[in-house]
Short mmCIF file of C-alpha atoms in Angstrom, two decimals:
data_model
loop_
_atom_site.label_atom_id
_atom_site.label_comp_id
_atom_site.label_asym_id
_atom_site.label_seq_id
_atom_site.Cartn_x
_atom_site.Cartn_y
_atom_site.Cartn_z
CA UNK R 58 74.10 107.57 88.72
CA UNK R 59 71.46 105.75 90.90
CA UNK R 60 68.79 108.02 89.28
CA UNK R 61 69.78 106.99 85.27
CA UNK R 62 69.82 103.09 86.70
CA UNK R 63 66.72 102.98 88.33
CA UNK R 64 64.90 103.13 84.68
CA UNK R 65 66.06 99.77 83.81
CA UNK R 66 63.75 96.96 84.41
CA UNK R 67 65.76 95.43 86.89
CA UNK R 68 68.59 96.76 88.88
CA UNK R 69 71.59 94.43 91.10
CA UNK R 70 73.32 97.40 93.10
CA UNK R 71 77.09 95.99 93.93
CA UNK R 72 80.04 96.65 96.17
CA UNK R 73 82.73 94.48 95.87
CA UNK R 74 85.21 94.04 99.14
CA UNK R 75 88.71 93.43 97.61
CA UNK R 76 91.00 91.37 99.99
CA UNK R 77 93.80 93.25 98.71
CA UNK R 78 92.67 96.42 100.64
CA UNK R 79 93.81 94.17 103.95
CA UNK R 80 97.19 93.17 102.60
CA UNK R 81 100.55 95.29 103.09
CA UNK R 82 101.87 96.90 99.92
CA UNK R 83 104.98 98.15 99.41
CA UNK R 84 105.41 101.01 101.41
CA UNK R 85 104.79 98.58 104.38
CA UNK R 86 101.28 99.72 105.14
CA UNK R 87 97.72 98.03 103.81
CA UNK R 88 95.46 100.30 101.71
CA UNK R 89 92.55 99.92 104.39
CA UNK R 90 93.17 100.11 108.29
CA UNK R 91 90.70 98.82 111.08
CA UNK R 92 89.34 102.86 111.06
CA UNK R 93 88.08 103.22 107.67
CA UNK R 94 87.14 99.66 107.44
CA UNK R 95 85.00 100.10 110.24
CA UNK R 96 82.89 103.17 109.30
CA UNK R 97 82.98 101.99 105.31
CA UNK R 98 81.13 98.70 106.68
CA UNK R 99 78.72 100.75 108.99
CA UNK R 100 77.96 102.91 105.33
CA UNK R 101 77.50 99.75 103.51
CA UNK R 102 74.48 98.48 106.22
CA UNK R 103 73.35 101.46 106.14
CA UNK R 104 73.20 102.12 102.26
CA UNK R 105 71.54 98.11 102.23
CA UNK R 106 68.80 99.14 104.72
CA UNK R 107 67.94 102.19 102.41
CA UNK R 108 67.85 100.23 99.31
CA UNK R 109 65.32 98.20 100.98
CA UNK R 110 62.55 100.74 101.63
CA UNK R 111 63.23 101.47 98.13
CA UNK R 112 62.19 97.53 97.03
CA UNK R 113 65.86 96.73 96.14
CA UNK R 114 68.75 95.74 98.49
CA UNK R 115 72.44 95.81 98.29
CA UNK R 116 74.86 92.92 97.08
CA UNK R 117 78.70 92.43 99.12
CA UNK R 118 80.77 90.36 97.14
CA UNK R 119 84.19 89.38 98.26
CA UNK R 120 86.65 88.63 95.72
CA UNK R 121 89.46 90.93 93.53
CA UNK R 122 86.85 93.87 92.42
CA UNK R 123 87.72 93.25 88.26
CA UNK R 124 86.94 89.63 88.59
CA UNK R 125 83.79 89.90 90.60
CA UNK R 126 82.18 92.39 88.85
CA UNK R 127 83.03 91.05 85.36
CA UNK R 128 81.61 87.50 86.88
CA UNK R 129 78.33 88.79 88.40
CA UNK R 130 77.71 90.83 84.82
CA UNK R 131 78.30 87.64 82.80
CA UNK R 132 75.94 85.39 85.26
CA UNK R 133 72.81 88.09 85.29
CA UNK R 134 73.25 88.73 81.45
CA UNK R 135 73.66 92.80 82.48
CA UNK R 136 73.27 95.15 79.64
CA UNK R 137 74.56 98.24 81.22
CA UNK R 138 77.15 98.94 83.81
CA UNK R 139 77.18 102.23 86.18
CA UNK R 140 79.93 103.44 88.32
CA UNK R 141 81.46 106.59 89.98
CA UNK R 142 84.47 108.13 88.42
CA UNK R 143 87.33 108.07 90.79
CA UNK R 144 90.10 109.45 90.24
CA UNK R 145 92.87 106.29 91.76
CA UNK R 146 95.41 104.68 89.12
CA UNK R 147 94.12 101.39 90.59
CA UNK R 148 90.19 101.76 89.92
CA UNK R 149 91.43 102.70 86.43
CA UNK R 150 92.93 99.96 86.05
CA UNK R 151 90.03 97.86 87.29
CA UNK R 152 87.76 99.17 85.04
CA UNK R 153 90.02 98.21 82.21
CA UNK R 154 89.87 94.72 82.57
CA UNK R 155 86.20 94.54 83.14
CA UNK R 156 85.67 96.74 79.87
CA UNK R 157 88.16 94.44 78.22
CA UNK R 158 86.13 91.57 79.35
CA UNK R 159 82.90 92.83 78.31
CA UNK R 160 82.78 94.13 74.84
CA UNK R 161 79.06 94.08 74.80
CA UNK R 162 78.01 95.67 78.05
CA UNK R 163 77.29 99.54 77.87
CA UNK R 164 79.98 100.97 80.43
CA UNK R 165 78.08 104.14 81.91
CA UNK R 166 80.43 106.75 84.27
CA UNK R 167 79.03 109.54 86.55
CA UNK R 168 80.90 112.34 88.02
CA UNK R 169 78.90 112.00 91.70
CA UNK R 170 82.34 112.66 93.07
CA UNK R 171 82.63 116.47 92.88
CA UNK R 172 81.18 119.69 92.57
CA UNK R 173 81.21 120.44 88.79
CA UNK R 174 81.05 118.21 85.77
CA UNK R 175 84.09 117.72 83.63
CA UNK R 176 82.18 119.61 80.47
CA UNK R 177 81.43 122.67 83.00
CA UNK R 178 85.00 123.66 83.49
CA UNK R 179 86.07 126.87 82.39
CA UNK R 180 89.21 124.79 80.94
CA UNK R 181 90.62 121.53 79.29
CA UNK R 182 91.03 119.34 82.40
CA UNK R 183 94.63 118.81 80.72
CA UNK R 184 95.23 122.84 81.18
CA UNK R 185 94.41 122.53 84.87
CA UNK R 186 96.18 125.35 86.69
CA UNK R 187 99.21 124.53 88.52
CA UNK R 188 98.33 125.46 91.87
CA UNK R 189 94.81 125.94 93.79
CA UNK R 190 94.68 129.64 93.77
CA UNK R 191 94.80 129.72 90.11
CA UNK R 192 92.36 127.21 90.09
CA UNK R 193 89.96 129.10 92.56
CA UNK R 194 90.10 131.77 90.23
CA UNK R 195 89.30 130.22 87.14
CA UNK R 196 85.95 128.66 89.06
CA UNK R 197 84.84 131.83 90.65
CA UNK R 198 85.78 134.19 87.62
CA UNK R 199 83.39 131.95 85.75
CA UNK R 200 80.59 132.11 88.01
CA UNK R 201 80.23 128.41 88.28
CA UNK R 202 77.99 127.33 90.75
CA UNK R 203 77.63 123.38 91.38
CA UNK R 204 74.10 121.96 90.37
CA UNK R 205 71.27 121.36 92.78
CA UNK R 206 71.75 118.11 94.07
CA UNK R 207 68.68 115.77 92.66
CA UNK R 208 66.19 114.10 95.15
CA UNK R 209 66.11 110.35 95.99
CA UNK R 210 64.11 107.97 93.92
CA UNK R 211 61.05 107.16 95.35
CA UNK R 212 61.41 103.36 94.07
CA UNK R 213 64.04 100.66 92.36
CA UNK R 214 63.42 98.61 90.14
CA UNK R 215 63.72 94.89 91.87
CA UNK R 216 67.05 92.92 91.44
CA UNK R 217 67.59 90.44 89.03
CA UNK R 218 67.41 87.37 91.52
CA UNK R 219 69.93 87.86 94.09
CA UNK R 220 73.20 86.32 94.67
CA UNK R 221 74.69 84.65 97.27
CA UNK R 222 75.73 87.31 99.53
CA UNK R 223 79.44 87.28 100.58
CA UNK R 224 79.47 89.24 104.50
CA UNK R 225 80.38 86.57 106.54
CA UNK R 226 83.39 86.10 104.44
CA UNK R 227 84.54 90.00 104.95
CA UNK R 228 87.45 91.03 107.45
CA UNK R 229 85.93 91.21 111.14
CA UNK R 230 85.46 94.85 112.09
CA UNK R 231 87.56 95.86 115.40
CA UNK R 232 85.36 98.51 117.67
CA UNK R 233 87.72 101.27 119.14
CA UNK R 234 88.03 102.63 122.77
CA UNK R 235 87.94 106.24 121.53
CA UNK R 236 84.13 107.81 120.66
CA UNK R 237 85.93 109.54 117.50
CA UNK R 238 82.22 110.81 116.69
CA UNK R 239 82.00 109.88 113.15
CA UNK R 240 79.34 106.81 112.22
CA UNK R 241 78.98 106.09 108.84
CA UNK R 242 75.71 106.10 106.13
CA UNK R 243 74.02 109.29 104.55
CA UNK R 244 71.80 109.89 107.23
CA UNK R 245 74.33 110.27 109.77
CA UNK R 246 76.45 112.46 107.56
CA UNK R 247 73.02 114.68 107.01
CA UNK R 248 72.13 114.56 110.79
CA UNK R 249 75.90 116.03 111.53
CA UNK R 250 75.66 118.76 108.46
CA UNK R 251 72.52 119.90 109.79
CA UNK R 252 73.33 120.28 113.55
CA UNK R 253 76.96 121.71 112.28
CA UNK R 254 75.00 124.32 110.54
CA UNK R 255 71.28 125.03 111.42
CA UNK R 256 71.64 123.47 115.26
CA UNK R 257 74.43 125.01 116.66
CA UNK R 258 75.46 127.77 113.74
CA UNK R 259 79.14 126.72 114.05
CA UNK R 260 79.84 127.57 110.65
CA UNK R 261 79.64 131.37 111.45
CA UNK R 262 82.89 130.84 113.45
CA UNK R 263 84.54 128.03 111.13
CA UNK R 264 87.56 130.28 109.46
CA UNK R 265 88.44 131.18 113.24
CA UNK R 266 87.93 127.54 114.70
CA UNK R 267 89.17 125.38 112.21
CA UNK R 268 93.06 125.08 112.74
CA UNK R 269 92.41 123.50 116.42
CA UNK R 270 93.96 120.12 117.48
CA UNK R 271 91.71 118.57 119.24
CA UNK R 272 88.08 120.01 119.63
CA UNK R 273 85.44 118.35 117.88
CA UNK R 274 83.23 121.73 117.15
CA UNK R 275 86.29 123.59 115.50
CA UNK R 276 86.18 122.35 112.68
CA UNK R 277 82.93 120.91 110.26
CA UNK R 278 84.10 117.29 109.74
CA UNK R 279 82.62 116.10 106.78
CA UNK R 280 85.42 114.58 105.14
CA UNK R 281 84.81 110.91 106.47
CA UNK R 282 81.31 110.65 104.79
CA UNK R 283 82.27 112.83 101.63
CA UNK R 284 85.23 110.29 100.86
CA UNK R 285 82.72 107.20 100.92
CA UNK R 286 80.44 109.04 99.10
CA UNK R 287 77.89 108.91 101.85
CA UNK R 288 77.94 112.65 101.23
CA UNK R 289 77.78 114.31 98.12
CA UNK R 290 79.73 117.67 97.40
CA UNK R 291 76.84 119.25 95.91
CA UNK R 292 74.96 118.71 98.98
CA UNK R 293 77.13 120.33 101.09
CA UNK R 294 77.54 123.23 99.31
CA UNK R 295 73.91 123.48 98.55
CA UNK R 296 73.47 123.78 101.84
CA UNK R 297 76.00 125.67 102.71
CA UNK R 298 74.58 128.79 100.42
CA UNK R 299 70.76 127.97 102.07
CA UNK R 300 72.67 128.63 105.57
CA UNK R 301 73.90 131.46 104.02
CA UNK R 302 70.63 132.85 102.28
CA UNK R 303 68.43 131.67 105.88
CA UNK R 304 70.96 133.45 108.72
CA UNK R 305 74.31 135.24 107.77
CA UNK R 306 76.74 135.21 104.73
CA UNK R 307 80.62 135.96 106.20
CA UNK R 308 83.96 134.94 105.60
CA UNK R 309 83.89 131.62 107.37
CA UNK R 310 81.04 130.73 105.58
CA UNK R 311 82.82 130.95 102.34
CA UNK R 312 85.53 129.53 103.88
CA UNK R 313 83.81 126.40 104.01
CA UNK R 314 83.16 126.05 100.76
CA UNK R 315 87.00 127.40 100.06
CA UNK R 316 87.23 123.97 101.78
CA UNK R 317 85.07 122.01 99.50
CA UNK R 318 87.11 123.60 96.38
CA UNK R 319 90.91 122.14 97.51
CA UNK R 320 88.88 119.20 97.65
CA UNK R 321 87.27 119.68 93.95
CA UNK R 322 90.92 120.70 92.84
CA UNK R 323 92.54 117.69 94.39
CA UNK R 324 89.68 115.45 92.83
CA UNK R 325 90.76 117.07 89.23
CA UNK R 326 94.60 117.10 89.95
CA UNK R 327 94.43 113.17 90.60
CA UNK R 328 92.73 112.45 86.92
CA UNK R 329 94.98 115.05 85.12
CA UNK R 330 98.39 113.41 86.66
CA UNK R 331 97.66 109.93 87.23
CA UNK R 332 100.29 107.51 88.12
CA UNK R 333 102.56 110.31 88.93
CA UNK R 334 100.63 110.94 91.57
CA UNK R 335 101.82 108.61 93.46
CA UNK R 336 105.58 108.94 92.06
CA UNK R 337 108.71 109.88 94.71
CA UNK R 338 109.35 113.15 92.21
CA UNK R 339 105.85 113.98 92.11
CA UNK R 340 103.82 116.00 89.47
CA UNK R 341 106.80 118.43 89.30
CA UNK R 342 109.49 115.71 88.34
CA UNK R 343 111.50 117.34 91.19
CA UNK R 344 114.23 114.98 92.02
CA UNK R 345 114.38 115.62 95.54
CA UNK R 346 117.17 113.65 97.71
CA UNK R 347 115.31 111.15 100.17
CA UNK R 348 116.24 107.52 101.78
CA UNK R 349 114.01 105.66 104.29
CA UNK R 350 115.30 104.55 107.51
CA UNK R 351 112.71 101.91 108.98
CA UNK R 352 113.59 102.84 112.62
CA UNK R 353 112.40 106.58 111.96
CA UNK R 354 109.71 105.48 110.14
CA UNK R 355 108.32 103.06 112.95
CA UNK R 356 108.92 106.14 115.88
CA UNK R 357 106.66 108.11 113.51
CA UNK R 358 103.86 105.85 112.84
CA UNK R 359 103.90 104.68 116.61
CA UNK R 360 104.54 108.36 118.47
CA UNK R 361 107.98 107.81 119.55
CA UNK R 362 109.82 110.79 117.98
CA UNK R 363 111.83 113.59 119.81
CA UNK R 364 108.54 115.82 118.45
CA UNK R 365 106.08 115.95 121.46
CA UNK R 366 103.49 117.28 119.20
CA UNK R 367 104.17 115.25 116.64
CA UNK R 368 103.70 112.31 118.61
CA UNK R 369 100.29 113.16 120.00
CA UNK R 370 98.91 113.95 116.32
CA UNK R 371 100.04 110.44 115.56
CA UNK R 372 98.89 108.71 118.52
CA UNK R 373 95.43 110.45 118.10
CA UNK R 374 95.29 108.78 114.16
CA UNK R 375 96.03 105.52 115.43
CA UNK R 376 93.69 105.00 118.20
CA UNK R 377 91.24 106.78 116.43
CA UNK R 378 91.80 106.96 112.79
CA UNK R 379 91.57 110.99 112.66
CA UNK R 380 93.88 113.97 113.04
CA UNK R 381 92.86 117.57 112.24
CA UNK R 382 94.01 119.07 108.81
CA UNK R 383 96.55 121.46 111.27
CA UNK R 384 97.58 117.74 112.83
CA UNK R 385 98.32 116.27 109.36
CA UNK R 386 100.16 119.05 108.07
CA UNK R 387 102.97 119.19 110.94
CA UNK R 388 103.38 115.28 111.23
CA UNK R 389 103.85 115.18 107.16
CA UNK R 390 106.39 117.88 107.44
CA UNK R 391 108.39 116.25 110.44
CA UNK R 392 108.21 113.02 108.25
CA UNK R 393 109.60 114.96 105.21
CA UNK R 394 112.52 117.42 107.09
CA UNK R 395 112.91 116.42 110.11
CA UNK R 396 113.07 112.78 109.66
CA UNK R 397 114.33 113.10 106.11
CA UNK R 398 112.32 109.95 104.93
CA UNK R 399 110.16 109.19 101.24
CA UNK R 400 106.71 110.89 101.65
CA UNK R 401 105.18 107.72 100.13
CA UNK R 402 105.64 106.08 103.22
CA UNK R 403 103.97 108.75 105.18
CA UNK R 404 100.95 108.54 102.83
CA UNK R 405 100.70 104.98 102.40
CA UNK R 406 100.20 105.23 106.71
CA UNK R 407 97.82 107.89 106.13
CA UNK R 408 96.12 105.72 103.89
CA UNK R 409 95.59 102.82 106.28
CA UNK R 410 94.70 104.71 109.47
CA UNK R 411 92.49 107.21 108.09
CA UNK R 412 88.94 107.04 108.39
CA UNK R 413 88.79 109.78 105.70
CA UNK R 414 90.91 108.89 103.28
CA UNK R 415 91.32 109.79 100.16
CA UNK R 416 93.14 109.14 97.51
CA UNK R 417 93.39 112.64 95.72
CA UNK R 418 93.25 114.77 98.64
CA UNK R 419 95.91 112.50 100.18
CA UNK R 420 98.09 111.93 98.04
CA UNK R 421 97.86 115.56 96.19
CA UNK R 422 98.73 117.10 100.21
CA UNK R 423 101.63 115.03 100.74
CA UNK R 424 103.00 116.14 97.68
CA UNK R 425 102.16 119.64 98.69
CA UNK R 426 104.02 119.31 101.64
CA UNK R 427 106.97 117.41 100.39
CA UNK R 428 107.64 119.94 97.73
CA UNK R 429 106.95 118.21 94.48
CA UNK R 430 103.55 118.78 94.03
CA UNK R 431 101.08 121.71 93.71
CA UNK R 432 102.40 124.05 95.85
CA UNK R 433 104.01 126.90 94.09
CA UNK R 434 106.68 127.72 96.90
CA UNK R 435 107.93 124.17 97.22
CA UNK R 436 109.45 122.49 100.37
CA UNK R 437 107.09 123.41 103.69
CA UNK R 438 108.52 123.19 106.74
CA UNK R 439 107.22 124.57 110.26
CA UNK R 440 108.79 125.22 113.40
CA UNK R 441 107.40 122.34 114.92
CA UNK R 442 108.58 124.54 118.44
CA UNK R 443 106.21 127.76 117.33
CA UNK R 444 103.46 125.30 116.44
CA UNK R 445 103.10 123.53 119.52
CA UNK R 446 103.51 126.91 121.14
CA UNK R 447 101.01 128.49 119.44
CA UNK R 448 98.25 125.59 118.84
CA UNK R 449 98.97 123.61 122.44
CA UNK R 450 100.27 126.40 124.63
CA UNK R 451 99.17 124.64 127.74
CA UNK R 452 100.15 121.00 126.83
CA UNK R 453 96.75 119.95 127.11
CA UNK R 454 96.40 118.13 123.57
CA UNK R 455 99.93 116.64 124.39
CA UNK R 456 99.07 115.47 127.52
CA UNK R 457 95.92 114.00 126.46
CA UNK R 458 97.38 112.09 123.94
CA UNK R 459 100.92 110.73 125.72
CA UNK R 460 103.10 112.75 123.69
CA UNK R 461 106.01 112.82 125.91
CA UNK R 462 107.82 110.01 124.85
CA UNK R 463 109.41 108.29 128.06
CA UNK R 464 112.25 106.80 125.20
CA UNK R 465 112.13 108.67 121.95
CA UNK R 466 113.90 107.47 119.41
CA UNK R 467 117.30 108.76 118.25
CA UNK R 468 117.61 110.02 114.39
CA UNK R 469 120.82 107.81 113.70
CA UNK R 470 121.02 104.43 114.83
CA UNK R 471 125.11 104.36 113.76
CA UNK R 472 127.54 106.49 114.30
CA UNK R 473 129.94 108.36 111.37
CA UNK R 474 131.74 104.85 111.31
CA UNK R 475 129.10 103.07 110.68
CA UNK R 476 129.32 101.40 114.51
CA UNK R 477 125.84 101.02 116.33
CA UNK R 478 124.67 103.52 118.83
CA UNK R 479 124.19 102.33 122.16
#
């Protein structure tokens, strides 16, 4: 996308802060948490210094994203208009109205997103397989291989003037106690691909590794910058096969990239189903019996349950704003069986503490796990007992993050009659 703009004449590169991402919606969360605002504005400064060796610089406005962008378009006389395709209802939406609004603009969309191009596909994207395996498959019966990602521009064209920039007006950013490792920008996310792989070879180990709690090598931990787009897809895999080629080709090295492709399915899966991605019955229609009960849902969200592990997964996300993928799945199937409450809830808090959300991936996995989405056995539920036995057997990740509640909270607030519980 950058590449095709920079041979314009003059080039305003834009990212538009939408106040809305700091409000509560109606699943009681906000879209954007203190987390992911944080490292999204360290990947913004970043990005801006960048664009300034390259002669151009990067505009913040603050404002609702349709109206801002359709604004600065009309006042700079723009003649063509490049963005990422994303796969959200909402940024659908959004680019509506601004297409609405600007009959004469040339709307141009790039697919910097994923691994393969829509047109590459060995199907329709509406006759996307039902479930991941078949999807795999498909991809690796064809052969397809994601192309080389292209190098960076050596210049940009200059901006067209520059308008008044809109920072100070942004949400403060709140620092965290916890060193959760992740800092955002591209050149962090490279610096961290290339130690994971070529520094300390962890990759070689990855398939064994990966389902650990709480242990920062385990696992590779590019999802943060690949959900901002600090990190491309391609990249990673590119250099995932010249690990491979340079040292040792094994089964957690293709695991990794097994990785990257639930991603690229989930990236798909979002722009084939659309709003009913974020329905109650899911892409399956499955009318599945649920109810939300606001004390559960607040013992979740703040660690308080009768699940120790359960409650140290969630007190990791909220003082840091990450939770391995073995973390996310048992918390989203307490939230689902145990507690018996609407898995939009539990995504909609995903959505706000994660530093790596998004909106595919999450969405798509709590459907997964709720048994209305992709998953061709339906309803998961683990033994949240065996888990904690086998992936904490000492306690220590417990311990560490205060999962003992002192005063958990009960299921039922009332009893058969209806009269409170003391």
């Amino acid at each position: 996308g950058l590449t095709e703009a920079a041979r314009a004449d003059l080039l305003l590169c834009v990212f538009v802060v939408d106040p809305r991402w700091f409000r509560p919606g109606k699943f009681q969360s906000r879209p954007m948490g203190p987390h992911r605002w944080r490292f999204l504005w360290q990947s913004l400064m970043a990005l801006d210094a960048q664009l300034q060796m390259l002669g151009n610089r990067l505009h913040i406005a603050y404002g609702p994203q349709e109206t801002a962008i359709t604004a600065l378009c009309k006042g700079y006389d723009i003649s063509h208009l490049h963005r990422a395709r994303l796969p959200g209802t909402q940024e659908a939406d959004c680019w509506g109205y601004i297409e609405s609004e600007l009959p004469g603009v040339e709307m141009r969309r790039h697919e910097i997103l994923s691994l393969f191009k829509e047109q590459d596909l060995p199907f329709e994207l509406p006759e996307l397989p039902d479930t991941f395996s078949q999807f795999r498959r498909r991809i690796e019966a064809s052969k397809l291989v994601p192309a080389a990602p292209l190098a960076i521009p050596k210049t940009l064209p200059p901006a067209p003037g520059f308008p008044e920039d809109a920072r100070e007006q942004c949400p403060p950013r709140q620092e965290t106690t916890e060193d959760v490792g992740f800092s955002g920008g591209e050149a962090a996310a490279a610096a961290h691909l290339e130690a994971y792989l070529f520094e300390h070879r962890r990759i070689v180990t990855y398939k064994e590794t990966r389902n650990a709690l709480d242990d920062w090598p385990s696992s590779a931990k590019l999802s943060p910058w690949l959900a901002n787009g600090s990190l491309s897809p391609r990249f990673a895999a590119d250099q995932i096969s010249r690990f491979e080629r340079k040292h040792v080709r094994n089964e957690s090295t293709y695991w990794l990239y097994f990785e990257l492709l639930w991603r690229e399915y989930f990236y798909w899966y979002g722009l084939r189903h659309g709003k009913r991605l974020f329905q109650r019955n899911g892409v399956q229609q499955n009318n599945r019996p649920v109810s939300f009960y606001p004390h559960r849902f607040r013992a979740w969200c703040d660690g308080q349950t009768g699940y120790p592990l359960v409650n140290a997964c969630m007190n990791q996300l909220r003082e840091t704003g990450y939770m391995s993928n073995r973390g996310r799945q048992l918390v989203a199937s307490c939230f689902v069986n145990e507690l018996e409450l609407d898995w939009r809830y539990g995504a909609a808090w995903f959505e706000e503490q994660l530093v790596d959300y998004d909106v595919a991936s999450n969405y798509g996995n709590w459907q997964y796990l709720a048994g209305v989405g992709a998953d061709p056995r339906g309803l998961r539920r683990f033994n949240l007992t065996k888990q904690q036995t086998q992936y904490d057997p000492d306690g220590e990740f417990v311990r560490r993050w205060r999962g003992e509640s002192s005063q958990p909270v009960p299921l039922h607030t009332v009893d058969a009659a209806d009269w409170p519980i003391g």
